[in-house]
Coordinates of N, CA, C and O in Angstrom, one line a residue:
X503 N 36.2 -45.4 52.4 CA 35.7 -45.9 53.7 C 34.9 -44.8 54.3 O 35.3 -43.6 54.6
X504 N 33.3 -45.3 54.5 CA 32.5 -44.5 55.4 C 33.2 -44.0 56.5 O 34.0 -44.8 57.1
X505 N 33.2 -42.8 56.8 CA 33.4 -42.6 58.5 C 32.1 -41.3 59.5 O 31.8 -40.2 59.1
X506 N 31.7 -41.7 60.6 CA 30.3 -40.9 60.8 C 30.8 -40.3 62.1 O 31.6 -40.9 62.8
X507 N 30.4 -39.2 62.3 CA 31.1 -38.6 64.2 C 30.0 -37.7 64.1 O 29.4 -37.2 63.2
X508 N 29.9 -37.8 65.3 CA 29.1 -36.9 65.9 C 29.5 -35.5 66.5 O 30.5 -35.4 67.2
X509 N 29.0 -34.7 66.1 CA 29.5 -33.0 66.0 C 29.8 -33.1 67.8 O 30.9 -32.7 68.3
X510 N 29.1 -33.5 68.4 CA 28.9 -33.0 70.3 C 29.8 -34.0 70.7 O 30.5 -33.7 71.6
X511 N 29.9 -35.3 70.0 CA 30.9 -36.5 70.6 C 32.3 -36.2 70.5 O 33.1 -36.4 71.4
X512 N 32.6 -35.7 69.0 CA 33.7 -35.9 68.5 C 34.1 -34.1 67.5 O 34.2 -33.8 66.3
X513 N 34.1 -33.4 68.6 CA 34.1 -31.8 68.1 C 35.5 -32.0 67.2 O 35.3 -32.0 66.0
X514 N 36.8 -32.1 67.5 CA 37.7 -32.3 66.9 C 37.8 -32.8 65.5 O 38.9 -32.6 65.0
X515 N 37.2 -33.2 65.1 CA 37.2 -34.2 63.5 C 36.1 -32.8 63.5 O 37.1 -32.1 63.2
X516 N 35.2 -31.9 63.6 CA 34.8 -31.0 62.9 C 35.7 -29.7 62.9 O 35.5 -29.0 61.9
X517 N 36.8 -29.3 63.8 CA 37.4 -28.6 63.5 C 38.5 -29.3 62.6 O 38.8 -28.8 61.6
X518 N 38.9 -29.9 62.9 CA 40.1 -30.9 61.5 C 39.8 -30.6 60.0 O 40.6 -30.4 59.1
X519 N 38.8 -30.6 60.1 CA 37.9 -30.5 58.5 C 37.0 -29.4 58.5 O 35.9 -29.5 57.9
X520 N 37.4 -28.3 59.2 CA 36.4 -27.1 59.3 C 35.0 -27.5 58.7 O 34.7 -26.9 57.7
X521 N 33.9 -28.5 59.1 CA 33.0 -28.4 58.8 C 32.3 -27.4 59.7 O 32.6 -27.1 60.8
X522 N 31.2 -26.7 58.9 CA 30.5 -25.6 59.7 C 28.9 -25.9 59.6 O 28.0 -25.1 60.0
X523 N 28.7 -26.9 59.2 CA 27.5 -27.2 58.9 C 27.1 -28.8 59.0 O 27.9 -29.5 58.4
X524 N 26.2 -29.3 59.4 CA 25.7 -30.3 59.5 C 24.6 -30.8 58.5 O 23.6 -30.1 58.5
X525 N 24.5 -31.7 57.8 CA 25.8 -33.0 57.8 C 26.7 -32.2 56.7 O 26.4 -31.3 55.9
X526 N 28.2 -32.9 57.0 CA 29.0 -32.3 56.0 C 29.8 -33.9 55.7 O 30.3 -34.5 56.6
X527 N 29.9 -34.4 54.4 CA 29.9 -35.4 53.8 C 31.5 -34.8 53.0 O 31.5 -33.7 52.4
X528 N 32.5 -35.3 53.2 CA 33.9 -35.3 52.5 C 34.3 -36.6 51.7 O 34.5 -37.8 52.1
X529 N 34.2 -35.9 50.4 CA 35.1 -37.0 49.5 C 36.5 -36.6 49.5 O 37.0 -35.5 49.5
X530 N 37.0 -38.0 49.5 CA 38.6 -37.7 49.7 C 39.3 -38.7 49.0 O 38.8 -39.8 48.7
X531 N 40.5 -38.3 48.5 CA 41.4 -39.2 47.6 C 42.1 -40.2 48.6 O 42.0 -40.3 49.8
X532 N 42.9 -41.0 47.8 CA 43.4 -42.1 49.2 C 44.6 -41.7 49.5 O 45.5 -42.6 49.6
X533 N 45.0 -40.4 49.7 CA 46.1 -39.7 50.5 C 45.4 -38.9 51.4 O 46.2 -38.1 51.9
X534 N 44.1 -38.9 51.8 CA 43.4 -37.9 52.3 C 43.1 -36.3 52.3 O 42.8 -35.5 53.1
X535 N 43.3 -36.2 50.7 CA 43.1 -34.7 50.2 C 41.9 -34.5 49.7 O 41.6 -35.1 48.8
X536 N 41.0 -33.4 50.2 CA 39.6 -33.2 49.9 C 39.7 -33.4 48.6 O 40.7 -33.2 48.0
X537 N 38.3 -33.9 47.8 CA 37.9 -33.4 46.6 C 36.8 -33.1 46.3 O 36.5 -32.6 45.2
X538 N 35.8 -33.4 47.4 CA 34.5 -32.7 46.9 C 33.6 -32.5 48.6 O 33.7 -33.4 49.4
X539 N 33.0 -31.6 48.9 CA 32.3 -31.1 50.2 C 31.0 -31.4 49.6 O 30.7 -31.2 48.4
X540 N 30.2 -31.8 50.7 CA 28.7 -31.9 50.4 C 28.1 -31.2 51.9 O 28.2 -31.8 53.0
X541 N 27.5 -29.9 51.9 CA 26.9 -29.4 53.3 C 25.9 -29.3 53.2 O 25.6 -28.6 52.2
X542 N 24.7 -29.9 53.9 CA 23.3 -29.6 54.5 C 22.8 -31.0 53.5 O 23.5 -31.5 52.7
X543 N 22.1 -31.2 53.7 CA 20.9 -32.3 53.4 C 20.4 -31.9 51.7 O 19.9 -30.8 51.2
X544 N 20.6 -33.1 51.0 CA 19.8 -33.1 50.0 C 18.8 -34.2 49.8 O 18.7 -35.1 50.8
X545 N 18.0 -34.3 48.5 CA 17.1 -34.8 48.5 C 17.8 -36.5 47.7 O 18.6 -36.2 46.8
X546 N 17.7 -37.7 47.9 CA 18.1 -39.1 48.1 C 19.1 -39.0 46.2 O 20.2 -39.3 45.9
X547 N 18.1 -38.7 45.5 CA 18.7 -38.9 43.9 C 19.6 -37.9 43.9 O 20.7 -38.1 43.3
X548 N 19.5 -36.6 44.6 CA 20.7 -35.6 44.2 C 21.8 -36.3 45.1 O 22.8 -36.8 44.7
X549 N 21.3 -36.1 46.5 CA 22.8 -36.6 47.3 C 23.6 -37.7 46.3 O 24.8 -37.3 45.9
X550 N 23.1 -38.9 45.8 CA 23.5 -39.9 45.1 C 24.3 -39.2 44.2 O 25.5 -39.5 44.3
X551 N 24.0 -38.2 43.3 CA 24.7 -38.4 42.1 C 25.7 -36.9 43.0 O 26.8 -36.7 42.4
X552 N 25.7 -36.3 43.7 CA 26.8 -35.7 44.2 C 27.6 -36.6 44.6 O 28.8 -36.5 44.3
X553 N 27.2 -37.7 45.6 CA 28.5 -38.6 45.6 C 28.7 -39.2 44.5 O 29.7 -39.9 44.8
X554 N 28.5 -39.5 43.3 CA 29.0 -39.8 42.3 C 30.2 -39.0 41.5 O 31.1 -39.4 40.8
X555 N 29.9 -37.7 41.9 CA 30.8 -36.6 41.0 C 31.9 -36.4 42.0 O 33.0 -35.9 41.8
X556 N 31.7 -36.9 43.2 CA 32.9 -36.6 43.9 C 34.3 -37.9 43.7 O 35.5 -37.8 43.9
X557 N 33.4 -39.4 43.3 CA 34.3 -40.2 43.3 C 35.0 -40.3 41.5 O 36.0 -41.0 41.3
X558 N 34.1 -39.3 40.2 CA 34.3 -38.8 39.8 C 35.6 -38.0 39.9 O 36.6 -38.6 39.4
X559 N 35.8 -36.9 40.3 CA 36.6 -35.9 40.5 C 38.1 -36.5 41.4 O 39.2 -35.9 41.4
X560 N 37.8 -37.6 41.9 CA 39.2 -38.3 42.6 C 39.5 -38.7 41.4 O 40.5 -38.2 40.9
X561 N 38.8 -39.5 40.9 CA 39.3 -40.5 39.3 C 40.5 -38.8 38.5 O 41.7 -38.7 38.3
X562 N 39.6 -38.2 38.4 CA 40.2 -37.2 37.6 C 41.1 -36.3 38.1 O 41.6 -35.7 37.1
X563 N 41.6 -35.9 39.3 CA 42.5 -35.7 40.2 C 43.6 -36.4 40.4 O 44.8 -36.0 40.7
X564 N 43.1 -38.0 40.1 CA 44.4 -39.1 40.2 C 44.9 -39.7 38.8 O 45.5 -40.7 38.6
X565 N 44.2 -38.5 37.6 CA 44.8 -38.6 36.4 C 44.4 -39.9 35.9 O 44.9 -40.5 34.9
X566 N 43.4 -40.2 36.6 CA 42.8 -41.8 35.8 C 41.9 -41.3 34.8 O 40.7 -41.3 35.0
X567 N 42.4 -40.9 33.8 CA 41.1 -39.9 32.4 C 40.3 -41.1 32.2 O 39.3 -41.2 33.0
X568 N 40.4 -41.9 31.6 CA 39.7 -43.0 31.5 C 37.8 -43.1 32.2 O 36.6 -42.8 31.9
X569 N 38.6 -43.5 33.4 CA 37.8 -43.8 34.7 C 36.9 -42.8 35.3 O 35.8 -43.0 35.8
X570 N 37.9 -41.2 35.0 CA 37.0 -40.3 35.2 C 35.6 -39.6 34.0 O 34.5 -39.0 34.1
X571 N 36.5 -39.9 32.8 CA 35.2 -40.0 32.2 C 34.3 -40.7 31.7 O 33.6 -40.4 30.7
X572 N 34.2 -41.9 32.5 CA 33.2 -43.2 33.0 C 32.0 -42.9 33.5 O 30.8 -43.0 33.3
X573 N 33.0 -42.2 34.5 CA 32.6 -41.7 36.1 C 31.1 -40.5 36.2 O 30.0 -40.4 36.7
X574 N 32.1 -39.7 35.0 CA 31.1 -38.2 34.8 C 29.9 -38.7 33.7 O 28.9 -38.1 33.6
X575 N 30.3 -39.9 32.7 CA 29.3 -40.0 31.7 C 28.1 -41.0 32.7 O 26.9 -41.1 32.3
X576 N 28.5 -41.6 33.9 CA 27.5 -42.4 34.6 C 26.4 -41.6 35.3 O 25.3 -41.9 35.7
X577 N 27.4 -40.2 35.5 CA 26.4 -39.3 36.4 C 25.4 -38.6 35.4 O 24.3 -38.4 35.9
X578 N 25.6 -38.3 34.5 CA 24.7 -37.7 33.1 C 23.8 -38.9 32.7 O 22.8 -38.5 32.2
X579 N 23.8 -39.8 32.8 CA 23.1 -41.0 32.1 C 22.2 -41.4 33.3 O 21.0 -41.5 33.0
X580 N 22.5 -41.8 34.6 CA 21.3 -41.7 35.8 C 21.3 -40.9 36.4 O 21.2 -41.4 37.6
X581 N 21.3 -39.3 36.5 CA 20.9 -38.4 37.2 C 20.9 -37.3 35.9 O 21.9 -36.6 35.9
X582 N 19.7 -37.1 34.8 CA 20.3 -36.1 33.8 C 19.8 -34.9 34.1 O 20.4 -33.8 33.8
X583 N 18.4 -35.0 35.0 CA 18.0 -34.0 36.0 C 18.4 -33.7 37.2 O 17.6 -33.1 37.9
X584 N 19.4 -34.0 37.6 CA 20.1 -33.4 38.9 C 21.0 -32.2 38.3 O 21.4 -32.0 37.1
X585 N 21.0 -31.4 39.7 CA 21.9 -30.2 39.7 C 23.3 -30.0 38.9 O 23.7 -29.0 38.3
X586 N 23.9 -31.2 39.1 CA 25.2 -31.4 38.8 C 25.6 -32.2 37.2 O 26.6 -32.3 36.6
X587 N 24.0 -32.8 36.9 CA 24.5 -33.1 35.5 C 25.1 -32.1 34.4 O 25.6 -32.5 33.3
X588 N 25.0 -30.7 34.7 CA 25.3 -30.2 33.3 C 27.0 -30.3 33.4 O 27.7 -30.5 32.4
X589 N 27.6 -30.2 34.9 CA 28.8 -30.4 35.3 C 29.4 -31.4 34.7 O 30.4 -31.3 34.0
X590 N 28.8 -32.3 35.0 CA 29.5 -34.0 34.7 C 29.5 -34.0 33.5 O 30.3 -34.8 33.2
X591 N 28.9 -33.3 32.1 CA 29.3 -33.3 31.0 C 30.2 -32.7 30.7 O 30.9 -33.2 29.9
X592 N 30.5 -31.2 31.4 CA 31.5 -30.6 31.0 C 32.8 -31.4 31.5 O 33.7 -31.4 30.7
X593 N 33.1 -32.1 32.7 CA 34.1 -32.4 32.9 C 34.7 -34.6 32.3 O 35.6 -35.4 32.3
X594 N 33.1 -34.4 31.8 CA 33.3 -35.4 30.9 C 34.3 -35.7 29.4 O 35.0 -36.6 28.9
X595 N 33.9 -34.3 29.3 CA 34.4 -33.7 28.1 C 35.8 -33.6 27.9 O 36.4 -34.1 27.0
X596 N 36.5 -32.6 29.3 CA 37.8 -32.4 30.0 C 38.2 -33.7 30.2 O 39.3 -34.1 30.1
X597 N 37.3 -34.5 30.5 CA 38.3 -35.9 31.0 C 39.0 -36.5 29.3 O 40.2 -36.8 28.9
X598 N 38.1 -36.6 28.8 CA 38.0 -37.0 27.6 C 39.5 -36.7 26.4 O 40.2 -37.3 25.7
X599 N 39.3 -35.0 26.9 CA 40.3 -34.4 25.8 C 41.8 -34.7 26.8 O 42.8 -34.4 26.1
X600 N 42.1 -35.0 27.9 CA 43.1 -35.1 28.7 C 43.3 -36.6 28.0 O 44.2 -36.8 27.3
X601 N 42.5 -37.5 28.3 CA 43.0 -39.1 27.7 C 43.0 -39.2 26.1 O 43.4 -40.0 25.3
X602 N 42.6 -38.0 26.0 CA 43.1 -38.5 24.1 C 44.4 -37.1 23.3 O 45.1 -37.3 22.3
X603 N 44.2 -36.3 23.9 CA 45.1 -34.9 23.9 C 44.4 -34.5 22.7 O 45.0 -33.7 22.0
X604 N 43.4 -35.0 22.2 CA 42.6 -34.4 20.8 C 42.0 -33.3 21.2 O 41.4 -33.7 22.2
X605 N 41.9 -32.1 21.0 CA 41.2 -31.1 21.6 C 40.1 -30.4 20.7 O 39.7 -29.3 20.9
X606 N 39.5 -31.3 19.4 CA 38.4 -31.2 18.9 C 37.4 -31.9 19.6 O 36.2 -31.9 19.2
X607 N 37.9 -32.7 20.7 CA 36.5 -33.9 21.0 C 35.7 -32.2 22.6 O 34.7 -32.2 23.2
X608 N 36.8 -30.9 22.6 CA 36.0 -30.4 23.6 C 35.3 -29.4 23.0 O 35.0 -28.4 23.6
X609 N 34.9 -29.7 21.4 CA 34.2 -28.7 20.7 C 32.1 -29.4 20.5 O 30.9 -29.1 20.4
X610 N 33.1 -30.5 20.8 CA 31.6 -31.6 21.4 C 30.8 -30.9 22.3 O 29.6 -30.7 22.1
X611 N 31.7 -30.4 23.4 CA 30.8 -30.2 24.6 C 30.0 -29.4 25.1 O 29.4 -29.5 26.1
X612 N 30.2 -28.2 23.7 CA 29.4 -26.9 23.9 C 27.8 -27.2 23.4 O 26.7 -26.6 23.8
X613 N 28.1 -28.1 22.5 CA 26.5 -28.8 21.5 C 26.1 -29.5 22.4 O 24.9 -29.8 22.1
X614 N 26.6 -30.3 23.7 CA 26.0 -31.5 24.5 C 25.3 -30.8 25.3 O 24.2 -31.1 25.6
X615 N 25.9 -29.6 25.8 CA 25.5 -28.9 27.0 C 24.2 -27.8 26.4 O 23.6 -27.1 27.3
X616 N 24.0 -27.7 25.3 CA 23.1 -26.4 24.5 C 21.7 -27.3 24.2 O 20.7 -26.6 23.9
X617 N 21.7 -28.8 24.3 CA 20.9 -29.8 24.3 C 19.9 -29.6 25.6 O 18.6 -29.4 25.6
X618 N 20.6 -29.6 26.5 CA 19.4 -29.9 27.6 C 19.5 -28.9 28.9 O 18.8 -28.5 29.9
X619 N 21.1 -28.5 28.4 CA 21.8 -27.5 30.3 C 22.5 -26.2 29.8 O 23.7 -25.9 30.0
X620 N 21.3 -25.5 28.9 CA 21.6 -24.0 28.2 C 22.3 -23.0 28.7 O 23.3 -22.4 28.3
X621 N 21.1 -22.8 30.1 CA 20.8 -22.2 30.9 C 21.8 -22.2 32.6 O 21.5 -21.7 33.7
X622 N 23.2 -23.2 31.9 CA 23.7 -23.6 33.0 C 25.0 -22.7 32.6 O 25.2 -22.3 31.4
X623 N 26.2 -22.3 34.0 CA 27.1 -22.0 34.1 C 28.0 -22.9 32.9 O 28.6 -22.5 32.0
X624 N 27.9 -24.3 33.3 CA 28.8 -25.1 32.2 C 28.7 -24.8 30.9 O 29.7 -24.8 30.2
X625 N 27.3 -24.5 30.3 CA 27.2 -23.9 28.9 C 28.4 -23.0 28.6 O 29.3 -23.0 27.9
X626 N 28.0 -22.2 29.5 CA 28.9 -20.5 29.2 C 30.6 -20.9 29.3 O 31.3 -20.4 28.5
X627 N 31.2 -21.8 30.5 CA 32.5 -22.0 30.2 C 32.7 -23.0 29.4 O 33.9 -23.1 29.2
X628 N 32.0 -24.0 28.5 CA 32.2 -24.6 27.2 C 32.3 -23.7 26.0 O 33.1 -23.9 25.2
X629 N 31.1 -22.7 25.9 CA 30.9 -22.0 24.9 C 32.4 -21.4 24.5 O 32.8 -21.3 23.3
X630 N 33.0 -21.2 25.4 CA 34.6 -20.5 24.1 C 35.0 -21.7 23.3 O 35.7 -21.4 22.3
X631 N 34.8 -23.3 23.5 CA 35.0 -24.2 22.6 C 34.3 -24.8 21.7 O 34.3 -26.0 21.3
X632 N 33.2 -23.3 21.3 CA 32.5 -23.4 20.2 C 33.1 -23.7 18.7 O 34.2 -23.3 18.8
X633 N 32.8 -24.3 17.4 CA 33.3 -24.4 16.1 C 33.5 -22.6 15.7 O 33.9 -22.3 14.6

């Protein structure tokens, strides 16, 4: 459920949720526990695939492996150039080896990520599940 307040209308819902920055966008699970913050303005395709990784990250939070690695493989497949795709593979990956407890499918993830997001933090924390 959207919900929109106005920082000067409704000061209280920004100290509730220490937002300190405008706009600040909260993804939340349906017990109301953060799972992903979004602050300051991005550009239409990135905002998109950030809220994708956020409803991502509830899936995977709420141990739905399945769904969360749906979730992360939808963000890599239409946003492969956004910020957050090299993310969504790595936790693709994690989602993946959680729904199957095979932990050769996270030796995948170091060769997925060396493909196109070398140069990214996720490379370097996949790389110890190199062959």
């Amino acid at each position: 459920m959207a919900v929109e307040a106005h920082i000067k209308e409704h000061p209280a819902y920004f100290h509730r949720f220490g937002a300190v920055w405008t706009p600040t966008v909260l993804i939340m699970d349906s017990d109301g526990v953060e799972r992903l913050r979004i602050e300051g303005y991005l550009p239409k395709e990135e905002f998109r695939a950030h809220l994708e990784m956020g409803l991502a990250r509830v899936a995977f939070m709420s141990k739905k492996w399945a769904d969360a690695e749906r979730r992360y493989a939808e963000v890599v497949e239409r946003y492969p150039d956004s910020k957050v795709a090299a993310e969504a593979v790595y936790w693709k990956g994690v989602s993946r080896y959680k729904r199957t407890n095979d932990h050769t499918v996270l030796g995948e993830v170091p060769e997925q990520l060396e493909e196109k997001y070398s140069d990214t933090v996720w490379a370097l924390k996949a790389s110890v599940w190199s062959h």
